[in-house]
CSV table of C-alpha atoms in Angstrom, one decimal:
chain,number,residue,atom,x,y,z
A,1,MET,CA,-0.2,0.2,0.1
A,2,SER,CA,1.4,3.4,-0.9
A,3,HIS,CA,0.8,6.5,1.2
A,4,LYS,CA,-0.1,10.1,-0.5
A,5,LEU,CA,1.9,13.2,1.3
A,6,ILE,CA,1.4,16.5,-0.3
A,7,LEU,CA,4.0,19.2,0.5
A,8,LEU,CA,2.6,22.8,-0.8
A,9,ARG,CA,4.8,25.7,0.4
A,10,HIS,CA,2.9,29.1,0.6
A,11,GLY,CA,2.2,31.4,-2.3
A,12,GLU,CA,4.8,34.5,-2.5
A,13,SER,CA,4.4,36.6,0.5
A,14,VAL,CA,4.4,40.3,0.7
A,15,TRP,CA,7.9,40.2,2.1
A,16,ASN,CA,9.2,37.8,-0.1
A,17,SER,CA,7.9,40.3,-3.0
A,18,LYS,CA,10.2,42.9,-1.2
A,19,ASN,CA,12.9,40.5,-0.5
A,20,LEU,CA,12.5,40.5,3.1
A,21,PHE,CA,13.5,38.0,5.6
A,22,THR,CA,10.2,36.8,7.0
A,23,GLY,CA,10.6,34.0,9.5
A,24,TRP,CA,8.0,33.9,11.9
A,25,VAL,CA,6.5,37.4,11.1
A,26,ASP,CA,3.0,37.0,10.1
A,27,VAL,CA,2.8,38.7,7.0
A,28,PRO,CA,-0.3,38.1,4.2
A,29,LEU,CA,0.3,36.8,0.7
A,30,SER,CA,1.2,39.5,-2.4
A,31,GLU,CA,-1.3,39.2,-5.2
A,32,LYS,CA,0.9,37.0,-6.8
A,33,GLY,CA,0.7,34.7,-3.7
A,34,VAL,CA,-3.1,34.4,-3.6
A,35,GLU,CA,-2.8,33.2,-7.7
A,36,GLU,CA,-0.3,30.7,-6.5
A,37,ALA,CA,-2.2,29.4,-3.8
A,38,LYS,CA,-5.9,29.4,-6.3
A,39,ASN,CA,-3.3,27.4,-9.1
A,40,ALA,CA,-2.6,25.0,-6.3
A,41,GLY,CA,-6.5,23.9,-6.0
A,42,LYS,CA,-6.4,23.9,-9.8
A,43,LEU,CA,-3.5,21.4,-9.8
A,44,PHE,CA,-5.4,19.2,-7.5
A,45,LYS,CA,-8.6,19.0,-9.6
A,46,GLU,CA,-6.7,18.6,-13.0
A,47,THR,CA,-4.6,15.6,-11.5
A,48,GLY,CA,-7.2,14.3,-9.6
A,49,ILE,CA,-5.2,14.6,-6.5
A,50,THR,CA,-7.9,14.3,-3.2
A,51,PRO,CA,-6.7,15.8,0.3
A,52,ASP,CA,-8.3,14.1,3.0
A,53,ILE,CA,-6.7,16.4,5.9
A,54,LEU,CA,-4.6,19.2,5.9
A,55,TYR,CA,-1.8,20.4,8.5
A,56,THR,CA,-0.7,23.7,8.3
A,57,SER,CA,1.6,26.3,10.4
A,58,LEU,CA,0.5,28.8,12.6
A,59,LEU,CA,1.1,31.8,10.1
A,60,ARG,CA,-1.6,33.4,7.5
A,61,ARG,CA,0.5,33.0,4.7
A,62,ALA,CA,0.0,29.4,5.0
A,63,ILE,CA,-3.0,28.8,6.3
A,64,ASN,CA,-4.3,31.2,3.5
A,65,THR,CA,-2.9,29.4,0.9
A,66,ALA,CA,-4.2,26.1,2.1
A,67,ASN,CA,-7.4,28.1,2.3
A,68,LEU,CA,-7.6,29.6,-1.1
A,69,ALA,CA,-6.1,26.1,-3.1
A,70,LEU,CA,-8.4,24.1,-1.2
A,71,ASP,CA,-12.0,26.3,-1.9
A,72,GLU,CA,-10.6,26.2,-5.3
A,73,ALA,CA,-10.4,22.5,-5.3
A,74,ASP,CA,-13.9,22.3,-3.7
A,75,LEU,CA,-12.1,20.8,-0.2
A,76,LEU,CA,-12.5,23.6,1.9
A,77,TRP,CA,-14.4,21.2,4.3
A,78,ILE,CA,-11.9,18.6,4.7
A,79,PRO,CA,-10.2,18.6,8.5
A,80,VAL,CA,-7.4,21.1,9.8
A,81,LYS,CA,-4.9,20.5,12.0
A,82,ARG,CA,-2.2,23.6,13.0
A,83,SER,CA,0.9,23.3,14.8
A,84,TRP,CA,4.0,26.0,15.5
A,85,HIS,CA,5.8,22.6,14.9
A,86,LEU,CA,5.5,23.5,10.9
A,87,ASN,CA,6.1,27.4,11.2
A,88,GLU,CA,8.8,28.8,9.1
A,89,ARG,CA,12.5,28.9,10.4
A,90,HIS,CA,12.7,31.9,12.9
A,91,TYR,CA,15.5,34.1,11.4
A,92,GLY,CA,16.3,35.7,14.6
A,93,ASP,CA,17.6,39.3,14.2
A,94,LEU,CA,17.4,39.4,10.6
A,95,GLN,CA,13.5,39.1,10.5
A,96,GLY,CA,12.3,42.2,8.7
A,97,LYS,CA,15.8,43.0,7.0
A,98,ASN,CA,16.6,43.2,3.4
A,99,LYS,CA,18.3,40.2,2.1
A,100,THR,CA,20.3,42.3,-0.6
A,101,GLU,CA,21.3,44.9,2.3
A,102,ILE,CA,22.4,41.8,4.5
A,103,ARG,CA,24.2,40.2,1.9
A,104,ASP,CA,26.0,43.9,1.1
A,105,GLU,CA,26.7,44.4,4.4
A,106,TYR,CA,28.4,40.9,5.7
A,107,GLY,CA,29.3,39.6,2.5
A,108,GLU,CA,28.4,36.5,0.2
A,109,GLU,CA,30.0,33.9,2.5
A,110,GLN,CA,28.2,35.2,5.8
A,111,PHE,CA,25.0,35.6,4.1
A,112,MET,CA,24.9,32.2,2.6
A,113,ILE,CA,25.8,30.5,6.1
A,114,TRP,CA,23.0,32.7,7.8
A,115,ARG,CA,20.5,31.9,4.8
A,116,ARG,CA,21.2,28.3,3.8
A,117,SER,CA,23.6,26.6,6.4
A,118,TYR,CA,22.4,23.5,8.2
A,119,ASP,CA,23.4,24.4,11.8
A,120,VAL,CA,24.5,27.8,12.1
A,121,PRO,CA,21.4,30.2,13.3
A,122,PRO,CA,21.4,33.9,12.8
A,123,PRO,CA,21.8,36.2,15.6
A,124,GLU,CA,19.2,35.9,18.1
A,125,ILE,CA,16.2,38.7,17.7
A,126,SER,CA,16.1,41.0,21.2
A,127,ALA,CA,12.8,41.3,23.2
A,128,ASP,CA,11.9,44.5,22.2
A,129,SER,CA,12.2,44.0,18.2
A,130,ALA,CA,9.2,45.2,16.3
A,131,TYR,CA,9.9,41.6,14.5
A,132,SER,CA,9.9,39.5,17.8
A,133,GLN,CA,7.1,36.8,18.7
A,134,LEU,CA,8.1,36.5,22.4
A,135,SER,CA,4.9,38.0,23.8
A,136,ASP,CA,2.9,36.4,21.1
A,137,PRO,CA,0.1,34.6,22.6
A,138,ARG,CA,0.0,31.7,19.9
A,139,TYR,CA,3.5,30.6,21.3
A,140,ASN,CA,2.9,30.4,25.2
A,141,CYS,CA,3.3,26.7,25.1
A,142,VAL,CA,6.8,27.1,23.5
A,143,ASN,CA,9.2,26.6,26.0
A,144,PRO,CA,12.0,27.8,25.9
A,145,PRO,CA,11.2,30.6,23.6
A,146,VAL,CA,12.5,30.5,20.1
A,147,LYS,CA,14.7,33.8,19.3
A,148,THR,CA,16.6,32.2,16.3
A,149,GLU,CA,17.3,28.8,14.8
A,150,ALA,CA,19.2,27.4,12.1
A,151,LEU,CA,17.6,24.5,9.6
A,152,LYS,CA,18.5,21.8,12.1
A,153,ASN,CA,16.7,23.3,14.8
A,154,VAL,CA,13.7,23.2,12.3
A,155,LEU,CA,14.3,19.8,11.6
A,156,ASP,CA,14.4,18.9,15.7
A,157,ARG,CA,10.9,20.3,16.3
A,158,ALA,CA,9.2,19.1,12.6
A,159,LEU,CA,10.1,15.7,12.7
A,160,PRO,CA,8.8,14.2,16.1
A,161,PHE,CA,5.8,16.0,14.9
A,162,LEU,CA,5.8,14.4,11.4
A,163,LYS,CA,6.6,10.9,12.7
A,164,THR,CA,3.1,10.8,15.2
A,165,GLU,CA,0.6,13.3,13.7
A,166,VAL,CA,1.2,13.0,10.1
A,167,PHE,CA,2.4,9.4,10.0
A,168,ALA,CA,-0.5,8.4,12.1
A,169,ASP,CA,-3.1,9.9,9.4
A,170,LEU,CA,-1.3,8.5,6.7
A,171,LYS,CA,-1.0,5.1,8.2
A,172,ALA,CA,-4.7,5.3,8.7
A,173,GLY,CA,-5.1,5.9,4.8
A,174,LYS,CA,-5.5,9.4,4.7
A,175,THR,CA,-3.9,11.6,1.9
A,176,VAL,CA,-2.2,14.8,3.6
A,177,LEU,CA,-2.0,17.8,2.4
A,178,LEU,CA,1.2,19.8,4.6
A,179,THR,CA,1.1,23.5,3.7
A,180,ALA,CA,4.0,25.3,5.2
A,181,HIS,CA,7.0,27.1,4.5
A,182,GLY,CA,10.4,27.0,2.6
A,183,ASN,CA,12.5,25.8,5.5
A,184,SER,CA,9.8,23.6,7.1
A,185,ILE,CA,9.2,22.0,3.9
A,186,ARG,CA,13.2,21.7,3.4
A,187,ALA,CA,13.3,20.0,7.0
A,188,ILE,CA,11.1,17.8,5.9
A,189,VAL,CA,12.6,17.0,2.3
A,190,LYS,CA,16.1,16.4,3.9
A,191,TYR,CA,14.7,13.6,5.8
A,192,LEU,CA,12.3,11.8,3.6
A,193,ASP,CA,14.9,12.0,0.7
A,194,GLY,CA,18.0,11.2,3.1
A,195,ILE,CA,19.7,14.6,2.1
A,196,SER,CA,23.2,15.2,3.7
A,197,ASP,CA,23.9,18.2,5.7
A,198,GLU,CA,25.7,19.5,3.1
A,199,GLU,CA,23.4,18.6,0.2
A,200,ILE,CA,20.5,20.4,1.7
A,201,THR,CA,22.3,23.8,1.5
A,202,GLY,CA,21.2,23.7,-2.3
A,203,VAL,CA,18.0,22.6,-2.0
A,204,ASN,CA,15.2,25.2,-2.8
A,205,ILE,CA,11.3,24.9,-2.5
A,206,PRO,CA,8.9,26.6,-5.3
A,207,THR,CA,6.0,28.7,-4.0
A,208,GLY,CA,2.4,27.4,-4.5
A,209,ILE,CA,3.7,24.2,-6.2
A,210,PRO,CA,2.4,21.1,-4.5
A,211,LEU,CA,5.1,18.4,-4.4
A,212,LEU,CA,3.4,14.7,-3.9
A,213,TYR,CA,5.2,12.2,-2.3
A,214,GLU,CA,4.4,8.4,-2.1
A,215,LEU,CA,5.7,6.1,0.7
A,216,ASP,CA,5.5,2.8,1.5
A,217,ASP,CA,4.6,1.4,4.9
A,218,ASP,CA,7.4,1.9,6.2
A,219,PHE,CA,7.4,5.9,5.0
A,220,LYS,CA,10.1,5.3,2.5
A,221,VAL,CA,9.9,7.0,-0.7
A,222,ILE,CA,8.6,5.1,-3.5
A,223,GLY,CA,8.0,8.2,-5.7
A,224,LYS,CA,7.9,12.0,-5.9
A,225,ARG,CA,6.9,14.7,-8.4
A,226,TYR,CA,5.9,18.4,-8.6
A,227,LEU,CA,1.9,18.8,-9.9
A,228,ASP,CA,3.6,21.3,-12.4
A,229,PRO,CA,7.3,20.1,-13.0
A,230,ALA,CA,8.1,23.4,-15.5
A,231,ALA,CA,6.5,25.8,-13.0
A,232,ALA,CA,8.5,24.3,-10.2
A,233,GLU,CA,12.1,24.7,-12.0
A,234,GLU,CA,11.4,28.5,-12.7
A,235,SER,CA,10.2,29.0,-9.2
A,236,ILE,CA,13.2,27.4,-7.9
A,237,LYS,CA,15.6,29.3,-9.6
A,238,ALA,CA,13.6,32.7,-8.5
A,239,VAL,CA,13.8,31.5,-4.8
A,240,ALA,CA,17.6,30.7,-5.2
A,241,ASN,CA,18.4,34.1,-6.6
A,242,GLN,CA,16.9,36.0,-3.6
A,243,GLY,CA,19.3,38.5,-2.2
A,244,LYS,CA,21.3,38.4,-5.3
A,245,LYS,CA,21.1,42.0,-7.3
């Protein structure tokens, strides 16, 4: 028996379009992002992929992407589970800052270490920053509070949730749609595909294009594909070029 897991990165956000580090800052989708989300729903209908249950982070760009996609596919009624474990990587003191300006100030090497390294987090965000979540009530359950993260930290929080909650629904025969973020999905992809710490630095996730995994009973990958491979390739190039002039 094969199990279907669909990973969907949210559509372009307003801060994506402005080339800003977003992290846990709760920004909305851009107009382009709204269209990307609707197109994801059209892809579900065209390919006959029908999610039975939805998982999202606690951030509106993921929540709204899922809602728009499911509405387009006439599936807005399916059950929903949300968790901070699926949130984007917390970018610490970089949140709200322009990627190109950070690259110019600190140099290409440091910029890429902060942006793409597996285990080196950016500087911690201060409690009085306008872009801190330390007083956000939705994260009262998170102890200790998150002030910055590397991709490794995202994997450490996402993987137990994946193995317990998500795998349980897959084992029950449900097709799971997991709508989240570039780095939380990168962390899951790293685990599923057995990607090394070094190789994951070169992996980018396109916005708004569903990635379908087929897993065996041991949750090993037996197949994977983007529902729109050509669009995925173009979006991956755009994501890789963020921060460049």
